[in-house]
Coordinates of C-alpha atoms in Angstrom, one line a residue:
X123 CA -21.8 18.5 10.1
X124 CA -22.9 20.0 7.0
X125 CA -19.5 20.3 4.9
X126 CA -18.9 16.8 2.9
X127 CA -16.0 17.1 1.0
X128 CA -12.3 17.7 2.2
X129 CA -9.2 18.3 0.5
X130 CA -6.8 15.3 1.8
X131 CA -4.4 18.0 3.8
X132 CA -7.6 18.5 6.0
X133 CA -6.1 16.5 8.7
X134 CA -7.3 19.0 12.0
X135 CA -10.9 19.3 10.6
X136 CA -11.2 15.8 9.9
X137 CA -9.5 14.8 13.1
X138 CA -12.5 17.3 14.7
X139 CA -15.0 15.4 12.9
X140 CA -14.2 12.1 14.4
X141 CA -14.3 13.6 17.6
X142 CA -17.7 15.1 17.2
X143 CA -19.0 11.6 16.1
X144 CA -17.0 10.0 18.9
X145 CA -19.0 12.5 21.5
X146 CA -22.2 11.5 20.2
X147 CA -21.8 8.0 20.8
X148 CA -23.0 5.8 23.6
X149 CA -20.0 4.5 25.5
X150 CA -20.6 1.4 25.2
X151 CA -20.4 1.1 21.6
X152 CA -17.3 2.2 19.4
X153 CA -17.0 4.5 16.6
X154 CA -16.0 3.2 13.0
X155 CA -14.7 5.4 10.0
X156 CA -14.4 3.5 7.2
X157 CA -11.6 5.2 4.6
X158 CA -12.5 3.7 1.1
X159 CA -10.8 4.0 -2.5
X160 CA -9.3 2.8 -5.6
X161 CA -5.7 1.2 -4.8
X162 CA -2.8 3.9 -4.1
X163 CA -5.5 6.4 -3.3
X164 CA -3.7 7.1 0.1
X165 CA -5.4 5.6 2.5
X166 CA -3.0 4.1 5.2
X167 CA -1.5 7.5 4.6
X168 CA -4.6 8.8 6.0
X169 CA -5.8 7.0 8.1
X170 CA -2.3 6.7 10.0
X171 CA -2.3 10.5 10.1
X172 CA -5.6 10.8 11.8
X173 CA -5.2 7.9 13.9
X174 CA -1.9 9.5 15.2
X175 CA -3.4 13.1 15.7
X176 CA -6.5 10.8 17.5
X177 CA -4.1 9.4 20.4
X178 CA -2.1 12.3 21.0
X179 CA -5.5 13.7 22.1
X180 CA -6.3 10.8 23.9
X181 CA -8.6 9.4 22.2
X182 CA -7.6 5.4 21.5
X183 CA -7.7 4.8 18.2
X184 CA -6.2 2.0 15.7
X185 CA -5.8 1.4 12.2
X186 CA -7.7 -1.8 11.0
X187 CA -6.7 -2.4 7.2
X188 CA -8.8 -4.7 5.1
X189 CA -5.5 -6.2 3.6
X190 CA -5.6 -9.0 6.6
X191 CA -8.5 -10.8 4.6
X192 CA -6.8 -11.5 1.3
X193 CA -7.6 -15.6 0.4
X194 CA -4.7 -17.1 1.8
X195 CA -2.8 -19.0 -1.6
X196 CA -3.3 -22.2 -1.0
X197 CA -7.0 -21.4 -1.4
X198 CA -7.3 -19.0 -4.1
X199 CA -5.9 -21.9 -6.0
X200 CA -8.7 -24.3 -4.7
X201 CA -11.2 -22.2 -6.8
X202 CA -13.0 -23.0 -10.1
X203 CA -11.0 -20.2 -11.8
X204 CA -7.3 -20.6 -9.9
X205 CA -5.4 -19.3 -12.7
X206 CA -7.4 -15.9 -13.0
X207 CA -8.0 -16.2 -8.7
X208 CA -4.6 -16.1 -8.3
X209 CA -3.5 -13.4 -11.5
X210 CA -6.4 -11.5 -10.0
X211 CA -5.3 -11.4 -6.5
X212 CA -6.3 -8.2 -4.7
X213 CA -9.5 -8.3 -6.7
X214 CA -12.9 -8.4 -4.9
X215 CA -13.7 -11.8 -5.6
X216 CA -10.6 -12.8 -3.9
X217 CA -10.9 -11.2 -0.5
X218 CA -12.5 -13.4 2.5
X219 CA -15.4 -10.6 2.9
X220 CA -17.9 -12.7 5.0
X221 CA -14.6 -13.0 7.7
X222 CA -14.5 -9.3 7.3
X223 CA -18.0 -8.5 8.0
X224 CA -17.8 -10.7 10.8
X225 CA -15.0 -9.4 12.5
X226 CA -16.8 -5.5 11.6
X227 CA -20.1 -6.8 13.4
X228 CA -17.7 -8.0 16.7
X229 CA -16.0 -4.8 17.1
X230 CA -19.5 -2.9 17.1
X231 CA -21.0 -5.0 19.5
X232 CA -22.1 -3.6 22.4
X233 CA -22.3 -7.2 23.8
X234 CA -18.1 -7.8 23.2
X235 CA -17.4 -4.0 24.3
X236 CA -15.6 -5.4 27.2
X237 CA -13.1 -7.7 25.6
X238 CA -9.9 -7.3 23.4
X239 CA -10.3 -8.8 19.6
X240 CA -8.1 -9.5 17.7
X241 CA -7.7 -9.1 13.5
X242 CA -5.2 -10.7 10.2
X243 CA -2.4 -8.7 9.0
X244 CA -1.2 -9.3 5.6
X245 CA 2.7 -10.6 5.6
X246 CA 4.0 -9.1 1.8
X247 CA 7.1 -11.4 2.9
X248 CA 5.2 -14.4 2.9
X249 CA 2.8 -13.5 0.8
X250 CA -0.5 -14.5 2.8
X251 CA -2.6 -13.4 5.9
X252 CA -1.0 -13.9 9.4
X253 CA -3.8 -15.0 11.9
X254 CA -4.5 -12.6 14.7
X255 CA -1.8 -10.4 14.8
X256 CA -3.5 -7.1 15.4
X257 CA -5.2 -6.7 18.5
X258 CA -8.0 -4.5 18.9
X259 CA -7.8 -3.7 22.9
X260 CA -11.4 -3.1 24.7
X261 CA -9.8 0.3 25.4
X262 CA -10.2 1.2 22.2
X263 CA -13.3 3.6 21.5
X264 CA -12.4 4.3 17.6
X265 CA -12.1 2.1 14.6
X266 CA -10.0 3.5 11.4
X267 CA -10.8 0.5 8.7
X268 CA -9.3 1.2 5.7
X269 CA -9.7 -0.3 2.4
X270 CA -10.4 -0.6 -1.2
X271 CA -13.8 -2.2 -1.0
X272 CA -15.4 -0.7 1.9
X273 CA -17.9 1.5 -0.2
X274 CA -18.7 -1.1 -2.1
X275 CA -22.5 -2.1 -3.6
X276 CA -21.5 -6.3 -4.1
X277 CA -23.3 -8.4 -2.0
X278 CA -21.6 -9.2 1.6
X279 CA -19.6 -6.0 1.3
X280 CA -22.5 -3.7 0.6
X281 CA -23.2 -4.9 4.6
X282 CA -20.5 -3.3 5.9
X283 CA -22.1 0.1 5.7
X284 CA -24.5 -0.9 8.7
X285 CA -21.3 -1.2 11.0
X286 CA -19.9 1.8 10.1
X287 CA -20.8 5.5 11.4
X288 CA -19.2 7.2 8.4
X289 CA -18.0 6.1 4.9
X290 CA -15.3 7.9 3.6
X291 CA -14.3 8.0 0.0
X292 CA -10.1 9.1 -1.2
X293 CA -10.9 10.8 -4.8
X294 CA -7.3 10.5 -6.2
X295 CA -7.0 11.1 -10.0
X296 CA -5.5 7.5 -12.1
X297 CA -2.5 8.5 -13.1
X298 CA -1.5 9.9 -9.7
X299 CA -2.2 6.6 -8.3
X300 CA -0.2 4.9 -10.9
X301 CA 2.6 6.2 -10.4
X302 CA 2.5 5.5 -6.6
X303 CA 1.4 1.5 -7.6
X304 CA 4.2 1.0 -9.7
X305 CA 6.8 2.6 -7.2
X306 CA 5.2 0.3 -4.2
X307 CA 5.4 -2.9 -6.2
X308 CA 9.5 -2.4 -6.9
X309 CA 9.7 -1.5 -3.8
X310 CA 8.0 -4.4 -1.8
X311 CA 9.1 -6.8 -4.0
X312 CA 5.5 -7.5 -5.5
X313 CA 7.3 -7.0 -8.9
X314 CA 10.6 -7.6 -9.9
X315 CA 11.3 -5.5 -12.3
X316 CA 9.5 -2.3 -13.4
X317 CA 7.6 -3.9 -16.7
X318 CA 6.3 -6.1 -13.7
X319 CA 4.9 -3.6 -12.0
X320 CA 3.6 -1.7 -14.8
X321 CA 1.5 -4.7 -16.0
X322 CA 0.3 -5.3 -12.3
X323 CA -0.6 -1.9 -11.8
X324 CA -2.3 -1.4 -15.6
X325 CA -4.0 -4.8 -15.4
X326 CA -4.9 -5.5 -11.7
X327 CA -4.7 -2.6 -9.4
X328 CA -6.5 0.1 -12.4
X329 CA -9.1 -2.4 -13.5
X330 CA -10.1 -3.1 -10.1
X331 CA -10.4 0.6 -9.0
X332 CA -12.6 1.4 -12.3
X333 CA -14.3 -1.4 -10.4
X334 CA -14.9 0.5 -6.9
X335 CA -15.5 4.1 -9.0
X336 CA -19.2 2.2 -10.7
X337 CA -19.5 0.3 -8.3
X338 CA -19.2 2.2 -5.0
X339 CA -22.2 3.7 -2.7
X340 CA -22.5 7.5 -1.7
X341 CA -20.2 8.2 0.9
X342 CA -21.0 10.2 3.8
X343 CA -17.4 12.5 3.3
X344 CA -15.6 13.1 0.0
X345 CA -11.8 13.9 0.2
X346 CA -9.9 15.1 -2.3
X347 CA -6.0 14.4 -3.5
X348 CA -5.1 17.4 -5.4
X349 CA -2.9 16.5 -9.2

């Protein structure tokens, strides 16, 4: 596997990838792709993709977003800094990342190979985590975890890279991806109007991927959104 870097319409070479690394793996252990990048990179769009191509093929494969481990409310305004933890929110500070690790260290596990786990969603109607609504059946051979932080160097993230086979990294140019933030805030109600979503997108969602893009590791696969 010498190639590195992808464009993002790569789908049946990455999709061969995965398999390759799935082949070479003892069967009593999963694989784990981790799809990293700033916010509104694409990566559900991605990963959904290859985890649909995966199946068809017959190899079992879900989705595992990192969104599941936001700070529920009610404790991001327990913190010291509540005003900033909860204007903040989606920031790395304000992610549960030692449940995340955690729950990454299960599903490699030889030891729990043999059992069905299960993982949070994140309920954008409620605005919090809902508790073990994703199960991860011991059918499953190949974990997709997406999410901004993945490639991250902080402390407790920067762990997650010894779960994972494979880091991969969604280069999407800014103003791409701000376009995209300020049309998913409208339309999931994060923002009521579009000045809303604007200032989320300008003062949240950009200044935290700046964020990942100095403070991200080398990952093992590049992929590239063309303008």
């Amino acid at each position: 596997m010498v190639k590195n870097e992808y464009s993002i319409n790569d789908i049946d070479q990455l999709v061969d990838r995965i398999i390759c690394l799935c082949g070479s793996k003892p069967k009593d252990e999963r694989l784990i792709i981790g799809i990293a990048g700033v916010p509104g990179s694409g990566k559900t769009t991605l990963s959904t993709k290859l985890s649909e191509q995966l199946n068809q093929q017959k190899y079992p494969t879900i989705n595992l977003p990192q969104d599941g481990f936001h700070s529920y409310r009610s404790e991001l305004i327990s913190m010291p800094n509540s005003e900033e933890a909860v204007r903040r929110r989606g920031a790395p500070f304000t992610f549960n990342a030692s449940k995340f690790l955690q729950l990454v260290k299960s599903l490699k596990s030889p030891q729990l190979r043999d059992r069905d786990l299960y993982a949070p969603s994140f309920d954008h109607s409620i605005k919090d985590p809902v508790e073990n609504d994703i199960k991860i059946s011991k059918d499953t051979d190949i974990i997709i975890l997406e999410g901004n932080y993945l490639a991250l160097k902080d402390e407790v993230w920067c762990e997650l890279a010894n779960y994972m086979d494979e880091i991969w990294f969604l280069e999407t140019n800014f103003e791409v991806t701000r376009k995209r933030l300020i049309k998913r805030h409208l339309q999931a109600g994060i923002a009521r109007t579009e000045s809303e979503a604007i200032d989320r997108a300008d003062n949240n969602d950009l200044v935290n991927g700046q964020y990942i893009i100095d403070n991200s590791i080398c990952p093992d696969v590049t992929i590239i959104t063309p303008v």
